[in-house]
XYZ file of C-alpha atoms in Angstrom:
702
model
C 0.000 0.000 0.000
C 1.719 3.233 -1.080
C 2.025 6.059 1.478
C 0.746 8.564 -1.079
C -2.690 6.929 -1.303
C -5.401 9.289 -0.014
C -7.015 6.893 2.494
C -6.770 3.346 3.742
C -9.571 0.975 2.685
C -10.440 -1.233 5.628
C -11.524 -4.830 4.999
C -15.098 -5.723 5.904
C -15.509 -6.349 9.626
C -16.204 -10.109 9.442
C -14.863 -13.190 11.177
C -13.067 -14.496 8.088
C -11.323 -11.114 7.607
C -9.813 -10.868 11.118
C -6.404 -12.154 10.038
C -6.275 -9.607 7.181
C -7.284 -6.793 9.549
C -4.599 -7.860 12.067
C -1.906 -7.848 9.342
C -3.015 -4.374 8.182
C -2.922 -2.872 11.695
C 0.482 -4.425 12.431
C 2.010 -3.283 9.126
C 1.213 0.425 9.528
C 2.904 0.848 12.927
C 6.311 1.481 11.385
C 5.109 4.497 9.366
C 3.754 7.645 11.069
C 1.872 8.726 7.920
C 0.120 5.367 7.507
C -0.700 5.293 11.229
C -2.489 8.627 10.840
C -4.458 7.385 7.822
C -5.504 4.154 9.566
C -6.602 6.071 12.673
C -8.720 8.384 10.523
C -10.363 5.420 8.752
C -11.127 3.650 12.056
C -12.684 6.828 13.455
C -14.830 7.625 10.397
C -16.369 4.198 10.020
C -17.066 3.428 13.706
C -14.912 0.385 13.140
C -13.890 -0.205 16.764
C -17.437 -0.920 17.960
C -17.885 -3.424 15.103
C -14.685 -5.196 16.117
C -15.857 -5.447 19.742
C -19.124 -6.994 18.559
C -17.057 -9.627 16.716
C -15.169 -10.226 19.997
C -18.398 -11.189 21.744
C -19.265 -13.562 18.880
C -15.828 -15.201 18.947
C -15.953 -15.615 22.712
C -19.409 -17.205 22.544
C -18.188 -19.569 19.806
C -14.891 -20.148 21.669
C -13.104 -19.213 18.456
C -9.564 -19.098 19.861
C -7.901 -18.167 16.554
C -10.249 -15.235 16.058
C -9.667 -14.095 19.679
C -5.890 -14.131 19.117
C -6.336 -11.973 15.996
C -8.516 -9.546 17.964
C -5.778 -9.278 20.621
C -3.305 -8.195 17.909
C -5.849 -5.762 16.390
C -6.818 -4.016 19.663
C -3.197 -3.838 20.830
C -2.210 -2.338 17.464
C -5.010 0.250 17.689
C -3.759 1.286 21.147
C -0.275 1.759 19.670
C -1.717 4.142 17.084
C -1.594 6.584 19.995
C -4.703 8.601 19.035
C -6.779 10.341 21.710
C -9.979 10.255 19.618
C -9.776 6.449 19.403
C -9.107 6.232 23.166
C -12.286 8.189 23.862
C -14.242 5.441 22.079
C -12.313 2.467 23.465
C -12.400 3.669 27.097
C -16.070 4.648 27.203
C -18.281 2.769 29.659
C -19.828 0.919 26.727
C -16.591 -0.454 25.284
C -13.835 -0.588 27.916
C -14.646 -4.010 29.387
C -14.702 -5.596 25.896
C -11.322 -3.949 25.168
C -9.976 -5.530 28.373
C -11.539 -8.845 27.240
C -9.714 -8.724 23.892
C -6.427 -8.098 25.696
C -6.916 -11.255 27.795
C -6.256 -13.515 24.799
C -2.520 -13.056 24.305
C -1.360 -15.712 21.780
C 1.858 -16.216 23.787
C -0.118 -17.451 26.819
C -1.438 -20.980 27.170
C -4.459 -19.780 29.119
C -6.184 -16.378 28.904
C -5.846 -13.989 31.857
C -8.899 -13.067 33.935
C -8.584 -9.290 33.952
C -12.331 -8.606 33.703
C -13.009 -10.808 36.685
C -10.478 -8.870 38.726
C -11.892 -5.480 37.712
C -15.520 -6.395 38.374
C -15.260 -8.685 41.403
C -11.912 -8.342 43.178
C -11.287 -4.604 42.868
C -13.715 -2.726 45.105
C -14.464 0.967 44.784
C -14.464 2.564 48.232
C -16.322 5.768 48.902
C -15.144 7.199 52.219
C -17.832 9.825 51.767
C -20.632 9.093 49.234
C -19.938 10.822 45.910
C -23.165 12.211 44.519
C -21.717 13.571 41.264
C -22.242 10.804 38.659
C -19.751 12.344 36.228
C -17.057 12.307 38.928
C -17.783 8.653 39.763
C -17.580 7.684 36.076
C -14.258 9.549 35.694
C -12.762 7.761 38.733
C -13.826 4.327 37.408
C -12.481 5.078 33.941
C -9.130 6.320 35.246
C -8.628 3.228 37.392
C -9.377 0.865 34.497
C -7.202 2.691 31.971
C -4.355 2.779 34.509
C -4.840 -0.977 34.938
C -4.588 -1.493 31.155
C -1.372 0.532 30.970
C 0.346 -0.916 34.057
C -0.879 -4.518 34.122
C -2.226 -5.696 30.780
C 0.031 -4.093 28.185
C 3.615 -5.374 28.120
C 6.361 -3.013 29.190
C 7.304 -1.064 26.045
C 10.779 -1.550 24.645
C 13.154 1.333 24.016
C 11.734 1.647 20.493
C 8.114 1.642 21.694
C 8.343 4.191 24.524
C 6.491 6.889 22.586
C 3.801 4.541 21.296
C 1.687 5.073 24.423
C 2.496 8.724 25.220
C -1.090 9.747 24.443
C -2.379 7.034 26.781
C -0.236 8.500 29.561
C -1.604 11.971 28.777
C -5.167 10.588 28.827
C -4.642 9.306 32.388
C -2.886 12.531 33.400
C -5.747 14.799 32.329
C -8.308 12.505 33.913
C -6.523 12.908 37.249
C -6.468 16.678 36.834
C -10.235 16.659 36.280
C -10.836 14.448 39.323
C -8.782 16.695 41.628
C -10.452 19.832 40.300
C -13.960 18.411 40.717
C -13.238 17.255 44.281
C -11.590 20.538 45.184
C -14.615 22.499 44.000
C -16.952 20.375 46.124
C -16.325 22.117 49.473
C -19.104 20.181 51.184
C -17.412 16.881 50.344
C -13.962 17.901 51.614
C -15.365 19.501 54.766
C -17.154 16.250 55.593
C -13.951 14.252 55.051
C -11.978 16.506 57.422
C -14.762 16.431 60.006
C -14.739 12.630 60.107
C -10.938 12.445 60.065
C -10.589 14.585 63.204
C -13.686 13.243 64.985
C -12.693 11.118 67.993
C -15.791 8.973 67.470
C -14.588 7.801 64.032
C -13.520 4.144 64.220
C -9.988 3.132 63.209
C -10.979 1.371 59.972
C -12.891 4.395 58.755
C -10.039 6.733 59.686
C -7.595 4.501 57.824
C -9.762 4.756 54.693
C -9.982 8.541 55.051
C -6.202 8.882 55.354
C -5.628 6.630 52.343
C -8.119 8.747 50.384
C -6.131 11.895 51.194
C -2.876 10.165 50.303
C -4.233 9.275 46.843
C -5.804 12.713 46.539
C -2.426 14.384 47.168
C -0.723 11.976 44.755
C -3.211 12.963 42.036
C -2.525 16.632 42.795
C 1.040 16.241 41.523
C -0.426 16.230 38.011
C -1.693 19.802 38.435
C -0.009 22.848 36.988
C 1.982 24.849 39.604
C -0.697 27.545 39.920
C -3.482 24.984 40.363
C -1.376 22.955 42.786
C -0.857 26.070 44.934
C -4.622 26.576 45.076
C -5.110 22.895 45.945
C -2.749 22.894 48.939
C -4.043 26.237 50.147
C -7.534 24.746 50.143
C -6.301 21.794 52.228
C -4.498 24.131 54.637
C -7.612 26.251 55.021
C -9.673 23.166 55.830
C -7.146 22.097 58.513
C -4.954 19.385 57.019
C -2.028 20.028 59.413
C -3.994 19.724 62.686
C -5.614 16.594 61.265
C -2.202 15.112 60.433
C -0.987 15.889 63.936
C -3.742 13.666 65.337
C -3.298 10.877 62.787
C 0.511 10.688 63.022
C 0.220 9.971 66.739
C -1.993 6.910 66.213
C -0.835 3.345 66.844
C -1.880 1.958 63.444
C 1.304 1.603 61.385
C -0.512 1.783 58.039
C -2.299 4.997 59.031
C 0.949 6.582 60.241
C 2.712 5.616 57.021
C -0.034 7.185 54.870
C -0.013 10.307 57.071
C 3.763 10.596 56.622
C 3.312 10.481 52.842
C 0.723 13.270 53.015
C 3.041 15.327 55.255
C 5.856 14.878 52.732
C 3.650 16.328 49.970
C 2.929 19.368 52.155
C 6.574 19.938 53.124
C 7.678 19.573 49.515
C 5.017 22.055 48.417
C 5.597 24.739 51.052
C 8.008 24.334 53.991
C 7.141 27.901 55.049
C 3.468 27.000 55.445
C 4.369 24.125 57.787
C 6.828 26.293 59.744
C 4.260 29.041 60.215
C 1.719 26.522 61.510
C 4.069 25.004 64.116
C 5.209 28.423 65.393
C 1.596 29.531 65.872
C 0.837 26.210 67.518
C 3.705 26.672 69.997
C 1.915 29.667 71.516
C -1.072 27.506 72.458
C 0.267 23.995 73.084
C 2.848 22.126 75.143
C 6.095 21.034 73.501
C 5.068 17.366 73.617
C 2.194 17.749 71.157
C 3.830 20.102 68.660
C 3.675 18.743 65.120
C 7.457 18.756 64.638
C 7.965 16.959 67.951
C 5.370 14.382 66.911
C 7.380 13.868 63.706
C 10.644 13.532 65.673
C 9.065 11.020 68.050
C 7.782 8.969 65.114
C 11.311 8.960 63.716
C 12.747 7.830 67.056
C 10.083 5.161 67.609
C 10.172 3.615 64.109
C 9.811 -0.157 64.526
C 11.220 -1.023 61.096
C 14.649 -2.695 61.600
C 15.977 -0.752 58.604
C 14.302 2.486 59.809
C 12.698 3.173 56.421
C 10.109 5.524 57.905
C 12.703 7.260 60.069
C 14.878 8.004 57.040
C 11.901 9.596 55.268
C 11.007 11.706 58.327
C 14.630 12.783 58.794
C 14.631 14.077 55.218
C 11.472 16.084 55.916
C 12.971 17.564 59.099
C 16.087 18.579 57.206
C 13.928 20.377 54.633
C 12.086 22.232 57.404
C 15.255 23.418 59.178
C 17.160 24.263 55.984
C 17.819 28.041 55.918
C 18.156 27.883 52.130
C 14.378 27.623 51.698
C 13.491 30.139 54.426
C 12.277 33.626 53.609
C 15.060 36.195 53.890
C 12.712 39.176 54.373
C 11.162 40.247 57.666
C 7.677 39.027 58.478
C 5.729 42.237 57.963
C 2.425 40.760 59.062
C 3.737 40.077 62.552
C 5.473 43.473 62.672
C 8.412 42.083 64.625
C 11.051 42.773 62.016
C 12.405 39.225 62.385
C 13.212 37.042 59.424
C 11.668 33.604 59.104
C 15.140 32.147 59.581
C 15.839 33.730 62.964
C 12.290 33.254 64.199
C 11.971 29.589 63.249
C 15.460 28.577 64.383
C 14.862 30.220 67.773
C 11.645 28.219 68.010
C 13.287 24.957 66.925
C 16.216 25.161 69.345
C 13.983 26.175 72.255
C 11.137 23.698 71.720
C 12.341 20.797 69.571
C 16.104 20.249 69.730
C 15.951 18.567 73.140
C 13.536 15.965 71.726
C 15.830 15.252 68.767
C 18.971 14.804 70.880
C 17.308 12.844 73.717
C 18.259 9.354 72.373
C 21.835 10.514 71.756
C 22.236 11.950 75.253
C 20.531 8.929 76.828
C 22.858 6.447 75.099
C 26.027 8.384 75.963
C 25.196 9.340 79.542
C 27.811 8.949 82.268
C 25.979 6.129 83.998
C 26.278 4.112 80.785
C 29.840 5.040 79.930
C 33.156 4.576 81.717
C 35.744 6.837 80.177
C 39.182 5.467 79.446
C 41.791 8.097 80.231
C 44.815 6.349 78.741
C 45.706 7.524 75.264
C 46.495 4.632 72.954
C 44.946 1.902 75.093
C 44.172 -1.331 73.301
C 40.849 -1.826 75.015
C 37.728 0.264 75.149
C 35.965 0.715 78.472
C 33.174 2.792 76.992
C 29.856 1.003 76.791
C 28.203 1.976 73.507
C 24.856 0.905 72.072
C 25.456 -2.424 70.367
C 21.894 -2.767 69.107
C 21.947 -2.300 65.336
C 18.620 -0.471 65.226
C 19.709 1.961 67.963
C 22.985 2.558 66.146
C 21.069 3.299 62.924
C 18.876 5.799 64.763
C 21.862 7.558 66.362
C 23.504 7.749 62.938
C 20.405 9.485 61.549
C 20.365 11.961 64.448
C 24.070 12.686 63.961
C 23.500 13.263 60.253
C 20.864 15.856 61.108
C 23.105 17.505 63.732
C 25.966 17.635 61.225
C 23.618 19.424 58.833
C 22.853 21.906 61.626
C 26.571 22.564 62.222
C 26.967 23.457 58.552
C 23.889 25.686 58.298
C 22.997 27.020 61.797
C 26.287 28.499 62.945
C 25.114 30.576 65.908
C 22.262 28.449 67.310
C 24.016 25.092 67.084
C 27.209 26.578 68.554
C 25.279 27.664 71.646
C 23.656 24.261 71.919
C 26.862 22.242 71.520
C 28.720 24.255 74.161
C 25.882 24.401 76.672
C 25.200 20.657 76.432
C 28.873 19.661 75.963
C 27.455 17.804 72.976
C 30.678 16.991 71.136
C 32.050 15.117 74.151
C 28.888 12.984 74.246
C 29.025 12.347 70.503
C 32.660 11.235 70.649
C 31.706 8.500 73.108
C 30.329 6.769 70.012
C 33.843 6.485 68.582
C 34.032 3.264 70.623
C 30.952 1.718 69.002
C 31.405 -1.708 67.453
C 29.412 -0.367 64.486
C 32.011 1.397 62.354
C 29.365 3.403 60.489
C 28.315 5.004 63.799
C 31.914 5.827 64.767
C 32.336 7.438 61.345
C 29.177 9.511 61.888
C 30.603 10.800 65.184
C 33.910 11.595 63.483
C 32.114 13.358 60.618
C 30.311 15.541 63.156
C 33.644 16.643 64.669
C 35.163 17.106 61.203
C 32.381 19.526 60.228
C 32.960 21.529 63.427
C 36.707 21.786 62.799
C 36.023 22.567 59.141
C 34.333 25.817 60.197
C 37.716 27.044 61.525
C 35.915 28.833 64.341
C 38.141 29.727 67.299
C 35.244 29.339 69.742
C 34.965 25.696 68.729
C 38.750 25.258 68.751
C 39.016 26.485 72.358
C 36.106 24.233 73.337
C 37.863 21.221 71.785
C 41.261 21.914 73.329
C 39.913 22.852 76.752
C 37.850 19.654 76.853
C 40.710 17.506 75.481
C 38.279 16.192 72.855
C 40.944 14.842 70.505
C 41.633 12.047 72.973
C 38.764 9.698 71.913
C 39.652 10.259 68.243
C 43.304 9.415 68.786
C 42.339 6.422 70.939
C 40.160 5.164 68.077
C 43.033 5.615 65.612
C 45.490 3.728 67.801
C 42.998 0.999 68.705
C 42.347 0.515 64.981
C 45.983 -0.558 64.741
C 47.483 -1.208 61.324
C 44.152 -1.908 59.634
C 43.827 0.145 56.462
C 40.131 0.981 56.471
C 37.715 3.901 56.196
C 38.031 4.817 59.890
C 41.808 5.036 59.582
C 41.599 7.228 56.475
C 38.921 9.507 57.946
C 40.902 10.188 61.134
C 44.084 10.918 59.183
C 42.143 13.239 56.855
C 40.957 15.180 59.917
C 44.530 15.810 61.088
C 45.707 16.491 57.532
C 43.036 19.201 57.235
C 44.297 20.829 60.441
C 47.873 20.738 59.086
C 47.015 22.097 55.615
C 44.784 24.871 56.993
C 47.430 25.676 59.635
C 44.980 25.917 62.555
C 47.606 26.964 65.077
C 45.706 26.501 68.334
C 44.778 22.915 67.411
C 48.263 22.110 66.099
C 49.828 23.289 69.364
C 47.329 21.261 71.422
C 47.848 18.061 69.405
C 51.649 18.241 69.382
C 51.993 19.179 73.047
C 49.582 16.515 74.295
C 49.580 13.615 71.824
C 52.732 13.667 69.712
C 54.459 10.952 71.751
C 51.557 8.597 71.003
C 51.457 9.534 67.291
C 55.130 9.841 66.302
C 55.336 6.113 65.554
C 52.823 6.517 62.688
C 55.093 6.933 59.681
C 53.039 5.556 56.771
C 51.764 9.133 56.340
C 53.694 12.349 56.981
C 50.720 14.112 58.588
C 51.882 13.968 62.190
C 55.475 14.877 61.405
C 54.070 17.759 59.388
C 52.096 18.914 62.423
C 55.266 18.844 64.521
C 57.101 20.855 61.850
C 54.336 23.474 61.751
C 54.427 23.692 65.547
C 58.189 24.225 65.649
C 58.057 26.816 62.856
C 55.463 28.794 64.819
C 57.614 28.632 67.960
C 60.573 29.974 65.985
C 58.486 32.859 64.659
C 57.347 33.744 68.162
C 60.925 33.658 69.452
C 61.950 36.074 66.699
C 59.129 38.411 67.725
C 60.229 38.093 71.321
C 63.697 39.346 70.464
C 62.179 42.545 69.068
C 60.387 43.395 72.362
C 61.907 46.567 74.016
C 64.708 45.698 76.442
C 62.960 47.433 79.348
C 60.358 44.670 79.258
C 63.053 42.009 79.528
C 64.709 43.636 82.568
C 64.988 41.482 85.684
C 63.565 44.396 87.567
C 60.071 43.515 86.367
C 60.354 39.753 86.668
C 57.253 38.080 88.097
C 56.714 34.530 89.107
C 54.843 32.644 86.325
C 52.475 30.962 88.752
C 51.484 34.281 90.286
C 50.811 35.683 86.838
C 48.546 32.728 85.936
C 46.657 33.151 89.220
C 46.132 36.843 88.423
C 44.828 35.996 84.970
C 42.372 33.471 86.383
C 41.127 35.954 89.007
C 40.670 38.622 86.306
C 38.539 36.312 84.193
C 36.556 35.130 87.195
C 35.734 38.749 88.034
C 34.683 39.310 84.438
C 32.275 36.348 84.536
C 30.768 37.460 87.828
C 30.029 40.877 86.339
C 28.325 39.402 83.310
C 26.536 36.736 85.341
C 26.307 34.266 82.463
C 28.180 31.343 80.970
C 30.752 31.866 78.242
C 28.015 31.168 75.695
C 24.540 32.131 76.895
C 21.907 29.392 77.108
C 19.559 29.103 74.149
C 16.516 29.739 76.251
C 17.924 33.068 77.489
C 19.240 34.341 74.204
C 18.943 38.098 73.889
C 17.869 40.112 70.885
C 20.525 40.073 68.255
C 21.205 43.818 68.510
C 21.740 43.781 72.298
C 25.526 43.677 72.701
C 27.170 43.549 76.125
C 28.666 46.891 77.188
C 32.079 45.353 77.688
C 32.122 44.163 74.099
C 31.178 47.638 72.792
C 34.026 49.231 74.784
C 36.412 46.623 73.484
C 35.434 47.307 69.862
C 35.705 51.102 70.330
C 39.230 50.778 71.738
C 40.183 48.405 68.963
C 39.000 50.706 66.176
C 40.825 53.669 67.700
C 44.122 51.812 67.822
C 44.022 49.379 64.890
C 46.601 51.413 62.917
C 49.286 50.960 65.577
C 51.784 48.128 65.923
C 50.246 44.948 67.317
C 52.416 42.685 69.415
C 51.854 40.169 72.178
C 53.488 40.678 75.536
C 55.859 37.993 76.777
C 55.160 35.921 79.851
C 57.927 35.256 82.339
C 58.417 31.569 83.074
C 59.490 30.131 86.394
C 62.867 29.259 84.870
C 63.633 32.893 84.244
C 63.209 32.782 80.466
C 60.399 34.183 78.384
C 57.483 32.152 77.082
C 55.495 33.992 74.433
C 51.790 33.298 74.821
C 49.687 33.563 71.678
C 46.293 32.615 70.371
C 45.293 32.305 66.764
C 41.901 31.974 65.181
C 40.990 29.165 62.848
C 41.310 31.607 59.998
C 44.915 32.519 60.809
C 45.898 31.285 57.361
C 43.767 34.056 55.911
C 45.330 36.753 58.088
C 42.641 37.068 60.755
C 43.783 36.954 64.379
C 41.903 35.633 67.372
C 39.313 37.819 69.007
C 40.377 36.484 72.336
C 43.995 37.658 72.724
C 44.408 39.845 75.785
C 47.658 41.446 76.864
C 48.490 40.779 80.469
C 49.962 44.257 80.626
C 46.529 45.677 79.938
C 45.095 44.098 83.065
C 45.196 45.497 86.590
C 46.403 42.477 88.512
C 45.525 42.081 92.189
C 48.313 42.024 94.714
C 49.844 38.583 95.161
C 51.672 37.034 98.054
C 55.064 38.023 96.671
C 54.228 41.708 96.931
C 54.371 42.217 93.207
C 51.691 44.908 93.046
C 54.314 47.636 93.093
C 56.149 45.869 90.298
C 52.935 45.811 88.318
C 52.529 49.521 88.806
C 56.093 50.140 87.688
C 55.587 47.850 84.712
C 52.462 49.689 83.605
C 54.213 53.073 84.015
C 57.234 51.870 82.110
C 55.173 50.498 79.241
C 53.173 53.700 78.997
C 56.400 55.693 78.852
C 57.738 53.762 75.889
C 57.364 54.995 72.339
C 54.456 52.662 71.558
C 51.361 53.110 73.674
C 50.052 50.327 75.886
C 47.229 49.566 73.495
C 49.698 49.261 70.659
C 51.210 46.236 72.374
C 47.945 44.353 72.454
C 47.366 42.036 69.498
C 43.817 42.961 68.600
C 41.998 40.972 65.938
C 40.963 41.956 62.458
C 37.249 41.875 61.841
C 36.119 38.499 60.608
C 33.182 38.317 58.216
C 30.469 35.999 59.400
C 26.857 35.404 58.481
C 24.042 37.723 59.491
C 23.237 35.990 62.716
C 26.872 35.514 63.697
C 27.504 39.248 63.346
C 24.487 40.303 65.336
C 24.568 37.610 68.020
C 25.456 38.498 71.631
C 28.952 37.471 72.610
C 30.667 37.037 75.940
C 34.357 37.441 76.693
C 35.745 33.886 76.449
C 38.264 32.277 78.721
C 41.862 31.965 77.628
C 42.568 28.991 75.408
C 44.363 26.027 76.861
C-alpha cells in the first residue's frame, strides 16, 4: 500500500477477515503517515465498535484463533496513539470488551482473567458518598485505563516508549479533572476533614480517610503549579495540618505511614506553610504535642529494623530546618522585624532540639559510659549501644546535627557548648558499628572545618581529641575507612594551619602519634608547631629591652593566678556562661557593654603596631603566649587575645603589686602606647546571625 494513497480501505468487519485486519494494523505501525491514515479510517467508520461486537461472537463460539487476531488488532489500535480512538475504546460501553480482547494473548497458554479482577476483586471505596455521577464515572475510567497501561500491556521496549504517550496523557488529564472536581466540592472535603478529626470515628474508617487523602495528594502532583498552589491552600484552610498531627500519633502503622506520605507532599510544596503553623501552635500547646515533635518522636520510635520511615522523616525535618528555603525578608504581618530564619530557628532550638537529641544523650550518659583516660589503650571501656537499630537511629540523628553545624552556625554553637554535645558524641567512637563511629567523626570534622576559634578552644579545653586518637590507635594497622577519615581530619588541620589545634595536638599527643610513619601528617604537624615557635621567638627578640629587665620579673604561677582571678571577676560581672543558654538568648542587637568598649578601643588603635606581651616563666626565660583563630591562614587573628599588661592584677603574696605599677608606668612611657602592644583581631566576616549575636568574653585557650 503506497504512502501517497489518499485513504486506507479497511476490509469488511467479518470473522473471516480478522487475520487480514490484524496484518493491516500491524504493518502500519512502522510508518507515522500510515498510522495517521488508519486512525482516521477507524474513526470515520465506527470500526472499533464493530470489532468489539465480533469479539463477543468469537468468545461465545470459543473461536480461539479469532480471539488471538482480535488481541493483535486491539493492541495495534492502542499503539496508534490517538486520543480520539481512546475516547471510544475507554467509554463505559466499550472498555470491558477492550480488556476482554487483551486477555487472549497468543503467547499465553491460558487467557488472563482481567475482567473478573476489575468487576469482582477490585472494590471501589467511597469514604464519603460521591453524589456527582460524572465524577464517579471519571474515577472508574481512570482506574481501568491505569490498569490497562500498568498490568495488561507489556512493558514497552526502548523503540516503543512513545507509542503510548497519548495514553499517559489521557490518564494525566483525567486525574487533573478528578482533583479539580473534588476541590470544588467544598461540602465533600469539609465532611472528610470532620470525620478524620472526629474522635468517634472508628480506626478502619479513619484509615480509609487517610488513604483517600494520600491518593488525593498523589493525584494533585499532576496539576499545573498555579493549580497545585490553590489545591494545597484549600487543604491548609480546611485544617490538614492539625488533622495530620492527630493521625501521626496513632498506633496503626498503616495509618501513620499514609499520614507521613501526606506530610511529605505538604513539606515539599511549602516548607514555610508548615513552619508558620508550628510556630503559631507553639503559643497555644505544650512542647510534647507540637507537630514537629510528633514527627521527631515517630522517627525515634520507628519499629522497622531498617528504619525506612525514620529516614523519610529525617529528610522532611532537614527540609524544614534548611535556611536555604526560608524567607530572607522580615515578616511584615507580625510586625516584629524578624526574618523567618531567625524566628523559626529560635523556636526549633527552644522547643524541639531537646527531643531530637534525647536518644543521643541517653545512650552516651555517664551512667552508661566509663571513660578510658589512657591515650592509645588497646581496650575500650566505653559502653556503647550495640543494638543495630539503635545505632542506625543515632547515625540518623548525627546526620541531622551535622547538617545543623553546617547551616545554623550561631544556634548550634550555643547548643553544643551548653550541652557539651561533642564530648557525648565522641563516646560513640568506641561503638562496634564502624558506620556510627564514622558519623561521630564526621560531626567533629564539620565543626573543625568551620575554623571557628570558639569551637577550637572548646575542643582543646575539653581535650576532645583524645577519643579520636584512641580510636586511631585501637584501629591498629588496619587500612580501612576509619583510619583514612581520622588521618584526613589531622591532615586538614595541618594544611589549613589551625595553630591553636596544632599546638594542642603536638603538646599533648605527639608521643603517642610519632610512631605513625606511613603518612607524613603527624610529622608535618610537629614541623608546623616548631616553625610557629621559631616565629614567636623572633618576635620576642624585638620586644623593648625594658620589658626584659629582671627588675620587672614576676613569678609565672602568680601571673597565671592573676589571669584566672581577672577572668573570674569578668564572669561574675556578666553573670552568664561563656556562651549564653539558648533559652535566654537576647535580641541580636543587644551587645554587652564590655564588648562595645572593646570594639571602640580596637577601632581607635588598629593602625598601631600589634604585638603580644611575653610571659615570664618560672625558669627565668620568656614564654610567648599567643592565640590564633581558625582563619589565621587568611590573616585574621583571634578575638580572644588579651595582653596581660593591659590588666590590673591584684596584689599577690610576693608583693608584686608595686612591680605591676612600675611595669604599667614603664610600658606607657615607651614609644608605643600600651594599646599598641595588644594584638587585637581583624574583623572576621560571618553570616548575618553571627555578626548580630550576643557574645561574651571567652576564657583563655588552653
